[in-house]
Amino acid sequence: MSSDAPALIESTTIDPASGGGSLPPPGPSLNDDLRRRLRRTEWRGHLRAYLLIAPLLIFVLVSFVLPLSTLVYKSFHDPVVPTGLPLTYKALREWGGPRDEVPTEPVYAALANDMKAAKRDGRAAEIASRLNIEASGLRTTFMRAVRRIDSVESGPWKPYFAGVDPAWESPTTWATVRNLADTNHGLFFLSALDLRKSSQGDVVRQPAEQRIYVEVFIRTIGISALVALLCMAFGFAIAYLLAHAGDRTANLLMILVLLPFWTSLLVRTTAWIVLLQKEGVINSMLLGIGAISQPLPMMYNKFGVAVAMTHILLPFAILPMYSVMRQIPPSFVRAARSLGASPTTAFLRVYLPQCAPGVAAGVLLVFIIALGYYITPALVGGAGDQMISYFIADNLTRALNWGLASAMGVLVLAAVLLLYWAYDKLVGVTNMRLG
Amino acid sequence: MSLRTRHPYETRLQRWGRYGFLVLCTLIFIFLLAPIVAVAPLALNDDPYLSFPIRGYSLRWFVEVFTDPTWTLAIRNSLLIGGLATLLSTTLGTLAALGLSHSNLPGRRLIMALLISPMIVPVIILAVGAYFFYSTLGIANSIAGIVLAHAALGLPFVVITVTATLSGFDHGLTRAARSLGASPFTAFRRVMLPIVWPGVLSGALFAFGTSFDEVVVVLFLGGPEERTLPRQMWTGLREQLSPAILAAAVLLVAFSVGLLVILEILRRRNVAMRGIRE
């Protein structure tokens, strides 16, 4: 019995030691007044509990939920161009011509007005950058027109635009502009999946040389799965050893497992760089004893990433497996053996099924954490081993395509939350223990 | 199936299997520990690059970490951010864990899942989102933003350790104190807190360790001023691998060993306090 009065109503017998003995036994004799009072106490207890939780929930809202919501919002909300060129889009709608034609004069006039306004407000560069993300080269096209727009008082505007940059006479340019008409759209998700909207407005695949991200997603899943499998194999052995060693030994070995777990991630990555690099410890030693004549390439490739990540994530696999294995009564396997099972059969048919929840928890946890890894692959991997997080960071800081960074983030987030949900169903997050 | 008792009926194959298993485990332990151990001698290397074998030993890189203004500023920032984030997540996390320890609280599972999710969501996604959101609040590129994000990351550890400690707590004790006239606060302070504080403290240590080791959030949310120890290491690793990084790494390993020892003491104390035999 752990909490206030409510448990008294539910339990059919009252444990005298728990201090509930002074209350009348529950059942038909329990009068309504007492029932009401108990319910009120229960309600008050819950209210108190919620009040204790409330500050943290508010904090989590500000420091966690709202940032993630902003990310999700940015992945589809993209108002720069539509709000920057409102008259142009209005004129385009009124014109309504087919996508393989160049619009008529009123659209150009509207664009000129929008450009003048944008130049006045200092928003022209922002619009140009956004257009450039959709089709590289549009920044120049746009800014050329902006630069000289004030020197022209009135139309006709079509010759002016054609004069500053012939791209303004191309239907492709206008199709790109029309693709950005909505403030909320799925274009970023399309490019995160190597798709794009064609000038005809259909969804098509990117040209082969521009396809990057599908491969990156597959690679991320591949590396994570490899690391999860390695952690499962190594972790199972260590967890088994710990669970079947004597208490004293198990405690000591546990500390050896927890030490790397507690060591800074950067320290461990540094250590692997020191060990694996061309002039590193392993290569020097192997060269020294004459086992190899050339340094082995162990870093800046998939091998280095897999080794370093397995090392870093192994404790996450060991801990849940160990806590499950420790609770398996040894008598089960003994019973199976005494009933004639061979050690292998007893292990496979009696022991292993009972380990399954721990193994699943460990593997899933490692896989989930590995999916979002950034630091270790960035430092130990080569250009071809970077995982999705690297490209999120790259789009955020270098390419400045925040929408795409957000869309990729949302895809990873969705995958992780789905797996987290599975983890909760399988293990229950409330049962999570540390060490 | 015990590994350490003698096995009189073991066949030769089984015995070799057992030895093979022990050898495998030894190799895995070497794999786990060797990298951490290997860092130490290289940090004592006199040469200004990470060469091997070592020609001469000196403490110059440790001296550099403690005297070079970039490193000392980084250490100070790390301690400040870690301290503030720990304070925030431990206070709020402990209060919430007290609330969550109510049995059959409606929505408990959902709240727990939400509170633990910062541990699962990739840090880079939180960092990017926090960058967007805090930019609108005007606290991106400041200590405040980093502290908030780090506190969120440390939170699950506090919630998990404190709820675990509370799960074995006998609420009859506080009820007894209340029936003897103690106010709820006194009952909490004089009865509950002395029993659960090891859990609170180990949660706090986890939270501090998380913040102290965190670099992704700092990379995105930190301005040029907010250099922390891990960020300094990250920059060094990307640019040039100076042994000063290894000296910092050794110090961090010593720090984690210290944390681990304290946690183990706390765990034992916790077990002893609750009279549980494991």
XYZ file of C-alpha atoms in Angstrom:
713
model
C 0.000 0.000 0.000
C 1.676 3.143 -1.078
C -0.644 6.123 -1.105
C -3.696 7.694 0.444
C -7.158 6.384 1.126
C -8.231 5.222 -2.372
C -6.365 1.981 -2.075
C -8.598 1.103 0.860
C -11.717 1.091 -1.269
C -10.224 -1.088 -3.917
C -8.607 -3.724 -1.778
C -10.929 -6.381 -0.486
C -8.839 -7.179 2.544
C -7.191 -4.661 4.771
C -3.696 -5.210 5.925
C -3.766 -4.365 9.624
C -0.113 -3.378 9.583
C -0.716 -0.625 7.093
C -2.641 1.575 9.507
C -5.985 1.082 7.804
C -7.405 -1.094 10.558
C -9.445 1.649 12.161
C -11.731 1.998 9.148
C -14.778 -0.253 8.744
C -14.381 -3.059 6.224
C -15.465 -2.081 2.711
C -18.541 -3.543 1.101
C -22.290 -2.901 1.179
C -22.035 -1.589 4.751
C -19.823 1.285 3.626
C -22.143 4.265 3.792
C -22.359 6.958 1.164
C -20.982 9.676 3.385
C -17.768 7.817 4.033
C -17.518 6.960 0.352
C -17.858 10.624 -0.532
C -15.297 11.660 2.021
C -12.840 9.097 0.786
C -13.359 10.207 -2.782
C -12.786 13.807 -1.760
C -9.556 12.849 0.001
C -8.469 10.955 -3.061
C -9.283 13.902 -5.273
C -7.375 16.242 -2.983
C -4.384 13.892 -3.030
C -4.415 13.853 -6.823
C -4.697 17.602 -6.973
C -1.676 17.904 -4.701
C 0.239 15.487 -6.908
C -0.641 17.442 -10.031
C 0.418 20.685 -8.357
C 3.792 19.123 -7.614
C 4.160 17.988 -11.218
C 2.866 21.230 -12.759
C 6.069 23.337 -12.521
C 8.034 20.647 -14.281
C 5.407 20.238 -16.985
C 5.517 23.972 -17.631
C 9.284 23.825 -17.746
C 9.236 20.880 -20.161
C 6.762 22.803 -22.282
C 9.106 25.781 -22.580
C 12.414 23.989 -22.861
C 11.380 20.956 -24.857
C 7.868 20.829 -26.322
C 7.808 24.352 -27.749
C 11.268 24.083 -29.360
C 10.237 20.825 -31.028
C 6.914 22.367 -32.074
C 8.795 25.275 -33.634
C 10.863 22.779 -35.579
C 7.737 21.000 -36.820
C 6.128 24.336 -37.701
C 9.166 25.502 -39.654
C 9.176 22.294 -41.669
C 5.986 23.275 -43.505
C 5.454 26.965 -42.746
C 7.394 29.094 -45.186
C 5.918 32.560 -45.569
C 8.912 34.482 -46.944
C 8.033 34.434 -50.639
C 4.210 34.514 -50.524
C 4.155 37.412 -48.039
C 7.037 39.116 -49.822
C 5.380 39.046 -53.247
C 1.652 39.315 -52.447
C 0.662 41.342 -55.531
C 2.525 38.983 -57.847
C 0.638 35.961 -56.553
C -2.669 37.831 -56.786
C -1.893 38.773 -60.393
C -0.801 35.208 -61.182
C -4.085 33.858 -59.844
C -6.050 36.356 -61.905
C -4.069 35.513 -65.001
C -4.354 31.754 -64.419
C -2.410 30.745 -67.510
C -0.831 27.321 -68.057
C 2.516 26.581 -66.480
C 4.449 26.314 -69.720
C 3.633 29.893 -70.646
C 5.167 33.151 -69.524
C 2.674 35.390 -67.687
C 1.250 38.575 -69.119
C 2.170 42.214 -68.409
C -0.051 42.724 -65.295
C 1.906 39.982 -63.494
C 5.203 41.670 -64.319
C 3.787 45.000 -63.157
C 2.709 43.400 -59.871
C 6.145 41.870 -59.465
C 7.742 45.259 -60.033
C 5.558 46.773 -57.302
C 6.370 43.912 -54.931
C 10.067 44.322 -55.633
C 9.980 48.032 -54.946
C 8.203 47.391 -51.638
C 10.610 44.611 -50.705
C 13.592 46.792 -51.531
C 12.174 49.552 -49.346
C 11.625 47.161 -46.412
C 15.019 45.503 -46.879
C 13.454 42.099 -47.479
C 14.608 41.595 -51.066
C 17.717 39.603 -50.174
C 15.712 37.262 -47.957
C 13.222 36.563 -50.748
C 16.062 36.059 -53.232
C 17.762 33.540 -50.902
C 14.549 31.613 -50.458
C 13.996 31.463 -54.233
C 17.575 30.350 -54.694
C 16.950 27.296 -52.501
C 14.264 26.136 -54.943
C 16.331 26.759 -58.064
C 19.943 27.830 -57.793
C 20.652 30.911 -59.845
C 17.322 32.543 -59.010
C 19.013 34.700 -56.387
C 21.024 36.456 -59.089
C 18.018 36.668 -61.401
C 15.923 38.240 -58.655
C 18.571 40.609 -57.327
C 19.475 41.843 -60.809
C 15.910 42.949 -61.290
C 15.760 44.482 -57.800
C 18.939 46.462 -58.216
C 17.708 48.620 -61.083
C 13.989 48.615 -60.350
C 13.949 52.151 -58.924
C 15.442 53.621 -62.090
C 12.288 52.723 -63.998
C 9.173 54.723 -63.177
C 6.486 52.878 -65.071
C 5.843 50.015 -67.477
C 5.736 48.204 -69.674
C 7.554 45.933 -67.217
C 7.951 42.785 -69.264
C 10.749 44.254 -71.445
C 12.466 45.626 -68.321
C 12.622 42.176 -66.689
C 13.639 40.473 -69.926
C 16.346 43.087 -70.272
C 17.940 42.600 -66.817
C 17.885 38.785 -67.007
C 16.508 36.582 -69.794
C 15.505 34.020 -67.131
C 12.465 36.220 -66.442
C 11.170 35.185 -69.858
C 11.495 31.493 -69.071
C 8.372 29.556 -67.963
C 10.591 27.510 -65.603
C 11.357 30.582 -63.506
C 7.682 31.358 -63.202
C 6.823 27.748 -62.424
C 9.285 27.884 -59.504
C 7.680 31.086 -58.254
C 4.247 29.510 -58.576
C 5.357 26.412 -56.634
C 6.025 28.672 -53.641
C 2.564 30.234 -53.646
C 1.419 28.712 -50.356
C 2.614 29.780 -46.919
C 2.234 26.162 -45.787
C 3.521 23.478 -48.103
C 5.296 20.134 -48.247
C 8.194 21.179 -50.461
C 10.785 20.710 -47.711
C 9.610 17.168 -47.078
C 9.803 16.505 -50.799
C 13.416 17.632 -50.937
C 14.223 15.677 -47.772
C 13.109 12.598 -49.727
C 14.968 13.603 -52.913
C 11.759 14.630 -54.623
C 10.718 17.960 -56.069
C 7.845 19.705 -57.698
C 8.436 19.958 -61.426
C 7.662 23.036 -63.486
C 4.397 21.317 -64.351
C 3.553 21.104 -60.654
C 3.873 17.312 -60.395
C 6.013 15.533 -57.827
C 9.053 14.026 -59.535
C 12.383 12.646 -58.380
C 15.389 14.921 -58.230
C 17.883 14.507 -61.062
C 20.206 11.615 -60.221
C 23.220 13.780 -59.336
C 21.208 15.756 -56.781
C 19.799 12.771 -54.901
C 21.459 12.736 -51.484
C 19.081 12.234 -48.621
C 17.383 8.910 -49.325
C 20.824 7.342 -49.360
C 21.683 9.174 -46.137
C 18.518 7.904 -44.461
C 19.277 4.357 -45.565
C 22.878 4.727 -44.401
C 21.740 6.100 -41.020
C 19.407 3.143 -40.531
C 22.118 0.749 -41.715
C 24.803 2.040 -39.354
C 22.346 2.176 -36.444
C 21.193 -1.383 -37.115
C 24.777 -2.618 -37.370
C 25.704 -0.901 -34.118
C 22.556 -2.226 -32.420
C 23.382 -5.777 -33.514
C 26.986 -5.525 -32.353
C 25.816 -4.101 -29.037
C 23.299 -6.928 -28.729
C 25.932 -9.612 -29.292
C 28.610 -8.097 -27.037
C 26.082 -6.838 -24.508
C 24.429 -10.232 -24.207
C 27.727 -11.881 -23.346
C 28.617 -9.288 -20.719
C 25.127 -9.202 -19.219
C 25.146 -12.994 -18.996
C 28.524 -12.933 -17.300
C 27.357 -10.309 -14.816
C 24.093 -12.091 -14.074
C 25.836 -15.403 -13.402
C 28.891 -14.219 -11.519
C 28.992 -13.953 -7.747
C 27.704 -10.739 -6.155
C 31.127 -9.355 -5.437
C 32.483 -10.030 -8.921
C 29.290 -8.742 -10.518
C 29.576 -5.476 -8.599
C 33.164 -4.997 -9.656
C 32.439 -5.824 -13.296
C 29.427 -3.533 -13.201
C 31.712 -0.666 -12.261
C 33.895 -1.533 -15.251
C 30.799 -1.294 -17.460
C 29.637 1.945 -15.875
C 33.008 3.665 -16.123
C 32.900 4.028 -19.919
C 29.173 4.827 -19.622
C 30.078 7.738 -17.402
C 33.060 8.903 -19.370
C 32.432 11.892 -21.566
C 31.332 11.086 -25.091
C 33.949 13.427 -26.492
C 36.639 11.772 -24.392
C 35.725 8.376 -25.762
C 35.612 9.690 -29.322
C 39.009 11.331 -28.765
C 40.328 8.043 -27.442
C 39.194 6.212 -30.560
C 40.809 8.836 -32.780
C 44.041 8.355 -30.861
C 43.807 4.593 -31.244
C 42.601 4.336 -34.822
C 44.282 7.130 -36.745
C 47.023 6.488 -39.258
C 49.818 7.348 -36.798
C 47.668 6.024 -33.943
C 48.407 3.562 -31.193
C 47.134 0.435 -32.963
C 48.858 1.142 -36.259
C 52.129 2.041 -34.520
C 52.054 -1.152 -32.497
C 51.192 -3.351 -35.468
C 53.928 -1.691 -37.535
C 56.332 -2.044 -34.624
C 55.893 -5.803 -34.327
C 55.969 -6.123 -38.091
C 52.457 -7.506 -38.479
C 51.679 -4.980 -41.188
C 53.870 -2.978 -43.530
C 51.351 -0.231 -44.314
C 49.157 1.535 -41.732
C 45.629 0.103 -41.834
C 42.897 2.606 -42.723
C 40.737 2.367 -39.599
C 39.473 5.916 -39.373
C 37.419 8.136 -41.643
C 35.517 5.074 -42.790
C 32.561 2.958 -41.739
C 34.754 0.675 -39.631
C 35.826 3.525 -37.369
C 32.261 4.784 -36.984
C 30.924 1.321 -36.144
C 33.702 0.615 -33.619
C 33.446 3.956 -31.830
C 29.644 3.958 -31.745
C 29.463 0.364 -30.513
C 31.888 1.240 -27.753
C 29.874 4.265 -26.724
C 26.467 2.588 -26.858
C 27.362 -0.837 -25.462
C 26.463 0.035 -21.830
C 22.970 1.027 -22.993
C 22.497 -2.541 -24.207
C 24.130 -4.197 -21.201
C 22.117 -2.456 -18.485
C 18.570 -3.515 -19.521
C 19.693 -7.034 -20.461
C 21.437 -7.445 -17.123
C 18.457 -6.272 -15.103
C 16.210 -8.800 -16.859
C 18.688 -11.692 -16.677
C 19.276 -11.120 -12.993
C 15.617 -11.808 -12.325
C 15.464 -15.124 -14.156
C 15.433 -17.866 -11.497
C 18.283 -20.320 -12.116
C 15.944 -23.139 -11.130
C 14.136 -22.875 -14.483
C 17.153 -23.955 -16.468
C 17.988 -26.582 -13.863
C 14.445 -27.931 -14.122
C 14.736 -28.135 -17.893
C 18.060 -29.929 -17.568
C 16.699 -32.398 -15.026
C 13.834 -33.155 -17.399
C 16.345 -34.221 -19.989
C 17.006 -31.097 -22.018
C 20.517 -30.687 -23.346
C 22.307 -27.513 -22.217
C 21.717 -26.022 -25.652
C 18.020 -26.853 -25.621
C 17.644 -25.552 -22.075
C 19.370 -22.336 -23.061
C 17.459 -21.825 -26.292
C 14.000 -22.892 -25.144
C 13.964 -21.891 -21.478
C 16.560 -19.201 -20.829
C 16.522 -17.188 -24.052
C 12.745 -16.562 -24.232
C 12.893 -15.087 -20.743
C 15.709 -12.753 -21.743
C 13.763 -11.498 -24.736
C 12.266 -8.369 -23.121
C 15.679 -7.224 -21.896
C 17.348 -7.955 -25.220
C 14.604 -6.137 -27.124
C 14.830 -3.161 -24.768
C 18.597 -2.949 -25.101
C 18.635 -3.258 -28.874
C 15.810 -0.784 -29.338
C 17.416 1.732 -27.003
C 20.756 1.513 -28.804
C 19.058 1.803 -32.200
C 17.039 4.849 -31.128
C 20.063 6.648 -29.707
C 22.252 5.713 -32.679
C 19.772 7.175 -35.181
C 20.437 10.693 -33.948
C 24.207 10.423 -33.554
C 26.179 13.415 -34.697
C 29.438 13.977 -32.830
C 31.061 10.577 -33.241
C 30.412 10.066 -36.995
C 31.381 13.685 -37.639
C 34.772 13.160 -35.994
C 35.571 9.527 -36.810
C 33.714 9.014 -40.109
C 34.676 10.007 -43.604
C 32.640 12.132 -45.981
C 30.663 9.078 -47.070
C 29.770 7.902 -43.553
C 27.927 10.940 -42.270
C 24.529 10.281 -40.793
C 21.337 12.283 -41.050
C 22.190 14.545 -38.104
C 25.234 15.802 -39.964
C 23.071 16.924 -42.855
C 20.578 18.570 -40.522
C 23.430 20.564 -39.004
C 24.856 21.273 -42.448
C 21.572 22.631 -43.793
C 21.140 24.741 -40.697
C 24.578 26.312 -40.511
C 26.121 26.183 -43.985
C 23.365 25.870 -46.597
C 21.027 27.997 -44.437
C 18.057 25.967 -45.629
C 16.200 25.938 -42.333
C 13.039 24.486 -43.775
C 14.857 21.452 -45.132
C 16.782 21.027 -41.864
C 13.452 21.096 -40.016
C 11.780 18.648 -42.389
C 14.624 16.160 -41.985
C 14.463 16.713 -38.233
C 10.730 15.995 -38.271
C 11.263 12.749 -40.180
C 13.898 11.591 -37.669
C 11.732 12.745 -34.778
C 8.763 10.797 -36.138
C 10.869 7.642 -36.484
C 12.297 8.043 -32.986
C 8.909 8.698 -31.378
C 7.445 5.668 -33.125
C 10.261 3.506 -31.777
C 9.893 5.132 -28.364
C 6.231 4.205 -28.401
C 7.179 0.619 -29.270
C 9.748 0.698 -26.466
C 7.095 1.885 -24.037
C 4.738 -0.909 -25.119
C 7.527 -3.460 -24.841
C 9.303 -2.387 -21.658
C 7.344 0.484 -20.178
C 9.183 3.754 -19.704
C 8.077 3.801 -16.084
C 10.283 0.771 -15.497
C 13.402 2.407 -16.817
C 16.298 2.191 -14.381
C 19.775 3.558 -14.501
C 22.523 1.256 -13.319
C 24.799 -22.748 -15.199
C 26.826 -20.712 -12.781
C 30.141 -19.575 -14.146
C 32.234 -19.756 -11.084
C 31.203 -22.996 -9.363
C 32.823 -26.254 -10.387
C 31.037 -28.327 -12.950
C 31.653 -32.003 -12.271
C 29.407 -33.350 -15.043
C 30.663 -31.005 -17.693
C 31.731 -32.548 -20.984
C 34.978 -31.463 -22.546
C 33.118 -29.507 -25.207
C 31.114 -27.629 -22.581
C 34.240 -26.792 -20.646
C 35.915 -25.378 -23.710
C 32.727 -23.488 -24.493
C 32.811 -21.948 -21.023
C 36.470 -20.987 -21.358
C 35.765 -19.561 -24.797
C 32.946 -17.502 -23.357
C 35.189 -16.137 -20.594
C 37.860 -15.238 -23.145
C 35.238 -13.469 -25.263
C 34.050 -11.506 -22.235
C 37.610 -10.531 -21.371
C 38.097 -9.251 -24.910
C 34.896 -7.213 -24.690
C 36.044 -5.713 -21.407
C 39.367 -4.816 -22.993
C 37.423 -3.217 -25.843
C 35.371 -1.259 -23.306
C 38.240 -0.043 -21.172
C 41.318 0.122 -23.387
C 40.425 3.397 -25.136
C 39.905 5.151 -21.827
C 43.150 3.816 -20.408
C 45.105 4.570 -23.590
C 44.404 8.290 -23.347
C 46.347 8.770 -20.103
C 49.954 8.083 -21.217
C 49.499 10.107 -24.389
C 48.366 13.095 -22.357
C 51.732 12.978 -20.606
C 53.553 13.050 -23.932
C 56.078 15.856 -24.176
C 55.715 16.212 -27.968
C 53.274 18.788 -29.313
C 51.420 16.198 -31.394
C 49.881 12.832 -30.766
C 52.812 10.706 -31.748
C 53.385 7.179 -30.647
C 55.642 5.753 -29.221
C 56.207 8.365 -26.561
C 59.668 9.866 -26.357
C 59.435 11.945 -23.183
C 56.936 12.546 -20.408
C 55.840 15.885 -18.977
C 52.877 17.566 -17.350
C 52.993 20.560 -19.684
C 49.586 19.833 -21.293
C 47.891 19.673 -17.907
C 49.536 22.972 -17.036
C 48.232 24.399 -20.297
C 44.653 23.294 -19.571
C 44.773 25.008 -16.186
C 46.518 28.204 -17.293
C 45.538 28.905 -20.891
C 42.690 31.458 -20.763
C 40.616 29.653 -23.449
C 40.670 26.457 -21.434
C 40.059 28.084 -18.051
C 37.150 30.071 -19.455
C 35.764 26.852 -20.923
C 36.054 25.073 -17.559
C 34.364 27.980 -15.782
C 31.530 28.068 -18.314
C 31.016 24.319 -18.090
C 30.791 24.437 -14.304
C 28.420 27.413 -14.385
C 26.091 25.953 -17.020
C 26.196 22.508 -15.442
C 25.477 23.910 -11.990
C 22.525 26.024 -13.078
C 21.035 23.286 -15.261
C 21.403 20.757 -12.427
C 19.766 23.078 -9.920
C 16.820 23.606 -12.249
C 16.289 19.995 -13.268
C 16.853 18.575 -9.773
C 14.440 20.937 -8.022
C 11.670 20.580 -10.559
C 12.358 16.895 -11.179
C 12.251 15.972 -7.488
C 8.973 17.825 -6.925
C 7.451 16.093 -9.925
C 8.736 12.690 -8.817
C 7.027 13.265 -5.445
C 3.795 13.929 -7.295
C 4.278 10.951 -9.580
C 4.818 8.625 -6.618
C 1.098 8.821 -5.870
C -0.241 5.454 -6.836
C -3.047 5.236 -9.415
C -2.622 8.863 -10.415
C -4.579 9.328 -13.644
C -2.285 10.051 -16.595
C 0.832 8.978 -14.738
C 2.159 6.873 -17.581
C 1.639 9.624 -20.136
C 3.349 12.227 -17.945
C 6.270 9.875 -17.339
C 6.597 9.219 -21.076
C 6.678 12.964 -21.728
C 9.208 13.645 -18.980
C 11.539 10.892 -20.132
C 11.345 11.745 -23.838
C 14.220 14.304 -23.759
C 16.447 11.286 -23.235
C 15.201 9.648 -26.433
C 14.818 12.562 -28.834
C 18.124 13.145 -30.663
C 19.969 16.076 -29.143
C 20.527 17.656 -32.522
C 16.785 17.918 -33.114
C 16.252 19.519 -29.731
C 19.191 21.843 -30.416
C 17.819 22.962 -33.786
C 14.315 23.450 -32.398
C 15.678 25.310 -29.376
C 17.699 27.532 -31.683
C 14.568 28.489 -33.641
C 12.406 28.935 -30.566
C 14.915 30.796 -28.405
C 15.727 33.092 -31.315
C 12.140 34.317 -31.155
C 12.507 34.747 -27.373
C 15.858 36.471 -27.834
C 17.839 34.043 -25.658
C 19.625 32.136 -28.426
C 23.383 32.697 -28.245
C 23.277 33.070 -24.483
C 23.965 31.063 -21.352
C 20.237 31.085 -20.531
C 19.269 29.137 -23.637
C 21.952 26.514 -23.043
C 20.945 26.131 -19.392
C 17.286 25.588 -20.318
C 18.139 22.976 -22.948
C 20.632 21.206 -20.667
C 18.132 21.157 -17.824
C 15.632 19.488 -20.173
C 18.230 16.878 -21.091
C 19.122 16.173 -17.454
C 15.548 15.984 -16.304
C 14.764 12.357 -17.228
C 17.665 11.177 -15.081
C 16.366 13.028 -12.039
C 12.807 11.803 -12.578
C 13.947 8.207 -13.075
C 16.289 8.022 -10.085
C 13.973 9.818 -7.663
C 10.871 7.824 -8.673
C 12.928 4.645 -8.333
C 13.944 5.657 -4.809
C 10.400 6.619 -3.944
C 8.976 3.355 -5.267
C 10.408 1.624 -2.212
C 9.384 4.379 0.160
C 6.812 3.510 2.799
C 4.296 6.333 2.755
C 3.064 5.087 6.108
C 6.085 6.883 7.597
C 4.964 10.331 6.448
C 1.404 9.517 7.464
C 2.675 8.587 10.909
C 4.548 11.880 11.121
C 1.439 13.774 10.026
C -0.746 11.985 12.582
C 1.759 12.973 15.253
C 1.226 16.608 14.358
C 3.907 17.396 11.789
C 3.030 19.842 9.049
C 3.247 18.422 5.496
C 6.468 20.335 4.935
C 8.024 19.148 8.185
C 6.992 15.586 7.407
C 8.672 15.927 4.018
C 11.815 17.542 5.393
C 12.338 15.432 8.488
C 10.998 12.042 7.366
C 10.933 11.714 3.614
C 13.943 13.741 2.530
C 16.497 11.922 4.739
C 15.411 8.664 3.114
C 15.186 9.783 -0.510
C 18.127 12.187 -0.696
C 20.565 9.613 -2.091
C 18.201 9.230 -5.037
C 17.911 12.995 -5.428
C 21.657 13.443 -5.263
C 22.398 10.697 -7.761
C 19.793 12.205 -10.090
C 21.542 15.540 -9.690
C 24.903 13.945 -10.482
C 23.451 12.349 -13.613
C 22.035 15.704 -14.647
C 25.323 17.466 -14.023
C 27.238 14.802 -15.913
C 24.862 15.175 -18.855
C 25.314 18.916 -19.030
C 29.050 18.741 -18.445
C 29.451 16.387 -21.396
C 27.033 18.026 -23.811
C 28.348 19.693 -26.935
C 25.646 19.707 -29.637
C 23.358 22.160 -27.837
C 26.330 24.394 -27.067
C 27.392 24.335 -30.711
C 24.008 25.587 -31.883
C 22.884 27.773 -29.001
C 26.213 29.123 -27.820
C 27.636 32.331 -29.158
C 31.394 32.769 -29.521
C 31.585 33.630 -25.801
C 29.932 30.452 -24.578
C 32.850 28.081 -24.929
C 32.531 25.024 -22.723
C 34.984 22.235 -22.081
C 33.405 19.779 -24.555
C 33.068 22.512 -27.172
C 36.715 23.402 -26.740
C 37.581 19.737 -27.248
C 35.335 19.490 -30.296
C 36.951 22.520 -31.901
C 40.379 21.138 -31.110
C 39.524 17.727 -32.555
C 38.289 19.259 -35.799
C 41.214 21.602 -36.196
C 44.387 20.225 -34.698
C 44.760 17.351 -32.283
C 46.786 18.972 -29.506
C 47.717 16.849 -26.483
C 46.011 19.512 -24.371
C 42.751 17.871 -25.496
C 44.001 14.578 -24.106
C 44.953 16.245 -20.837
C 41.408 17.628 -20.651
C 40.120 14.156 -21.501
C 42.110 12.596 -18.651
C 40.750 15.199 -16.253
C 37.228 14.378 -17.425
C 37.842 10.659 -16.917
C 39.040 11.408 -13.386
C 35.885 13.474 -12.939
C 33.683 10.588 -14.092
C 35.471 8.133 -11.834
C 34.762 10.523 -8.969
C 31.088 10.751 -9.926
C 30.869 6.994 -10.255
C 32.373 6.406 -6.824
C 29.928 8.867 -5.259
C 27.022 7.201 -7.071
C 28.074 3.764 -5.880
C 28.303 5.023 -2.295
C 24.873 6.596 -2.672
C 23.433 3.405 -4.090
C 24.767 1.358 -1.192
C 23.491 3.911 1.286
C 20.127 3.904 -0.417
C 19.929 0.120 -0.242
C 21.003 0.134 3.405
C 18.561 2.906 4.310
C 15.596 1.090 2.883
C 16.675 -2.189 4.388
C 16.564 -3.909 1.002
C 18.895 -6.761 0.346
C 19.664 -7.170 -3.297
